mmCIF file of C-alpha atoms in Angstrom:
data_model
loop_
_atom_site.group_PDB
_atom_site.id
_atom_site.type_symbol
_atom_site.label_atom_id
_atom_site.label_comp_id
_atom_site.label_asym_id
_atom_site.label_seq_id
_atom_site.Cartn_x
_atom_site.Cartn_y
_atom_site.Cartn_z
ATOM 1 C CA UNK A 12 108.109 111.119 137.161
ATOM 2 C CA UNK A 13 111.494 111.794 135.550
ATOM 3 C CA UNK A 14 110.509 111.390 131.945
ATOM 4 C CA UNK A 15 112.718 113.309 129.628
ATOM 5 C CA UNK A 16 111.040 114.868 126.621
ATOM 6 C CA UNK A 17 110.022 118.111 125.009
ATOM 7 C CA UNK A 18 106.624 119.472 123.796
ATOM 8 C CA UNK A 19 107.509 118.627 120.170
ATOM 9 C CA UNK A 20 108.926 115.201 121.126
ATOM 10 C CA UNK A 21 107.295 113.946 124.203
ATOM 11 C CA UNK A 22 108.555 110.845 126.111
ATOM 12 C CA UNK A 23 105.163 109.287 125.701
ATOM 13 C CA UNK A 24 101.889 110.155 123.964
ATOM 14 C CA UNK A 25 99.695 108.731 126.770
ATOM 15 C CA UNK A 26 98.278 111.697 128.701
ATOM 16 C CA UNK A 27 98.040 109.704 131.893
ATOM 17 C CA UNK A 28 101.745 108.850 131.858
ATOM 18 C CA UNK A 29 102.942 112.390 131.163
ATOM 19 C CA UNK A 30 104.123 114.575 134.010
ATOM 20 C CA UNK A 31 101.852 117.355 134.890
ATOM 21 C CA UNK A 32 102.792 120.823 133.686
ATOM 22 C CA UNK A 33 104.622 122.899 136.324
ATOM 23 C CA UNK A 34 103.014 126.037 137.441
ATOM 24 C CA UNK A 35 104.686 129.206 136.483
ATOM 25 C CA UNK A 36 106.131 131.353 139.382
ATOM 26 C CA UNK A 37 105.298 134.470 137.357
ATOM 27 C CA UNK A 38 101.618 133.755 137.382
ATOM 28 C CA UNK A 39 99.696 134.914 140.502
ATOM 29 C CA UNK A 40 98.159 132.154 142.661
ATOM 30 C CA UNK A 41 94.706 131.242 141.578
ATOM 31 C CA UNK A 42 94.963 132.628 138.030
ATOM 32 C CA UNK A 43 95.188 129.166 136.526
ATOM 33 C CA UNK A 44 92.157 127.334 135.370
ATOM 34 C CA UNK A 45 90.907 124.881 137.981
ATOM 35 C CA UNK A 46 91.949 121.170 137.716
ATOM 36 C CA UNK A 47 89.442 119.178 135.874
ATOM 37 C CA UNK A 48 89.144 115.425 135.391
ATOM 38 C CA UNK A 49 90.153 114.078 132.024
ATOM 39 C CA UNK A 50 88.309 110.870 132.079
ATOM 40 C CA UNK A 51 85.739 112.096 129.570
ATOM 41 C CA UNK A 52 88.453 113.610 127.372
ATOM 42 C CA UNK A 53 90.459 110.352 127.368
ATOM 43 C CA UNK A 54 87.369 108.264 126.516
ATOM 44 C CA UNK A 55 86.516 110.606 123.599
ATOM 45 C CA UNK A 56 90.148 110.528 122.509
ATOM 46 C CA UNK A 57 90.087 106.720 122.652
ATOM 47 C CA UNK A 58 86.972 106.536 120.597
ATOM 48 C CA UNK A 59 88.410 108.877 118.057
ATOM 49 C CA UNK A 60 91.608 106.790 117.840
ATOM 50 C CA UNK A 61 89.479 103.674 117.320
ATOM 51 C CA UNK A 62 87.408 105.408 114.642
ATOM 52 C CA UNK A 63 90.549 106.623 112.906
ATOM 53 C CA UNK A 64 92.025 103.173 112.954
ATOM 54 C CA UNK A 65 88.914 101.865 111.265
ATOM 55 C CA UNK A 66 88.953 104.528 108.444
ATOM 56 C CA UNK A 67 91.434 102.697 106.274
ATOM 57 C CA UNK A 68 89.375 99.474 106.672
ATOM 58 C CA UNK A 69 86.177 101.308 105.685
ATOM 59 C CA UNK A 70 88.031 102.918 102.658
ATOM 60 C CA UNK A 71 89.340 99.498 101.598
ATOM 61 C CA UNK A 72 85.858 98.021 101.949
ATOM 62 C CA UNK A 73 84.281 100.764 99.800
ATOM 63 C CA UNK A 74 87.152 100.403 97.294
ATOM 64 C CA UNK A 75 86.611 96.682 96.980
ATOM 65 C CA UNK A 76 82.781 97.221 96.667
ATOM 66 C CA UNK A 77 83.441 99.537 93.694
ATOM 67 C CA UNK A 78 85.931 97.199 92.105
ATOM 68 C CA UNK A 79 83.390 94.308 92.422
ATOM 69 C CA UNK A 80 80.688 96.457 90.875
ATOM 70 C CA UNK A 81 82.891 97.376 88.034
ATOM 71 C CA UNK A 82 83.867 93.725 87.478
ATOM 72 C CA UNK A 83 80.257 92.756 87.444
ATOM 73 C CA UNK A 84 79.428 95.537 84.823
ATOM 74 C CA UNK A 85 82.416 94.371 82.744
ATOM 75 C CA UNK A 86 81.240 90.710 82.831
ATOM 76 C CA UNK A 87 77.779 91.727 81.675
ATOM 77 C CA UNK A 88 79.171 93.852 78.906
ATOM 78 C CA UNK A 89 81.429 90.861 77.684
ATOM 79 C CA UNK A 90 78.402 88.566 77.953
ATOM 80 C CA UNK A 91 76.233 90.980 75.835
ATOM 81 C CA UNK A 92 78.936 91.356 73.150
ATOM 82 C CA UNK A 93 79.307 87.563 73.040
ATOM 83 C CA UNK A 94 75.638 86.983 72.754
ATOM 84 C CA UNK A 95 75.287 89.520 69.866
ATOM 85 C CA UNK A 96 78.166 87.888 68.066
ATOM 86 C CA UNK A 97 76.534 84.478 68.427
ATOM 87 C CA UNK A 98 73.234 85.877 67.205
ATOM 88 C CA UNK A 99 74.823 87.339 64.125
ATOM 89 C CA UNK A 100 76.513 84.045 63.439
ATOM 90 C CA UNK A 101 73.245 82.189 63.791
ATOM 91 C CA UNK A 102 71.545 84.601 61.435
ATOM 92 C CA UNK A 103 74.257 84.017 58.771
ATOM 93 C CA UNK A 104 73.940 80.306 59.167
ATOM 94 C CA UNK A 105 70.104 80.538 58.911
ATOM 95 C CA UNK A 106 70.426 82.656 55.722
ATOM 96 C CA UNK A 107 72.871 80.147 54.255
ATOM 97 C CA UNK A 108 70.556 77.303 55.041
ATOM 98 C CA UNK A 109 67.609 79.156 53.348
ATOM 99 C CA UNK A 110 69.733 79.858 50.315
ATOM 100 C CA UNK A 111 70.808 76.213 50.122
ATOM 101 C CA UNK A 112 67.214 75.068 50.486
ATOM 102 C CA UNK A 113 66.004 77.487 47.815
ATOM 103 C CA UNK A 114 68.749 76.291 45.429
ATOM 104 C CA UNK A 115 67.767 72.641 46.028
ATOM 105 C CA UNK A 116 64.077 73.410 45.350
ATOM 106 C CA UNK A 117 64.927 75.241 42.185
ATOM 107 C CA UNK A 118 66.930 72.406 40.692
#
């Protein structure tokens, strides 16, 4: 494979498409680690990539859950304030009606 690239800027990030590392002439033969298959490593790397791609989605889902919960709490608070306001208004109207009735009875 004649792919041009450096360690910092590889031609491709796919390990199967990269050229194997050349053996150094200064090392004695047999000193290098034995060749191992990378199928397990590629599979775990693929899973990690998939998990990492799903992280923003999970964060967005959690954020939306928090926002919906906050909106629900806000709606309940607004309903409570409105109910208390209406209750005070009803109490004032009731007191006015009682006063009017008392005035009518006295006359």
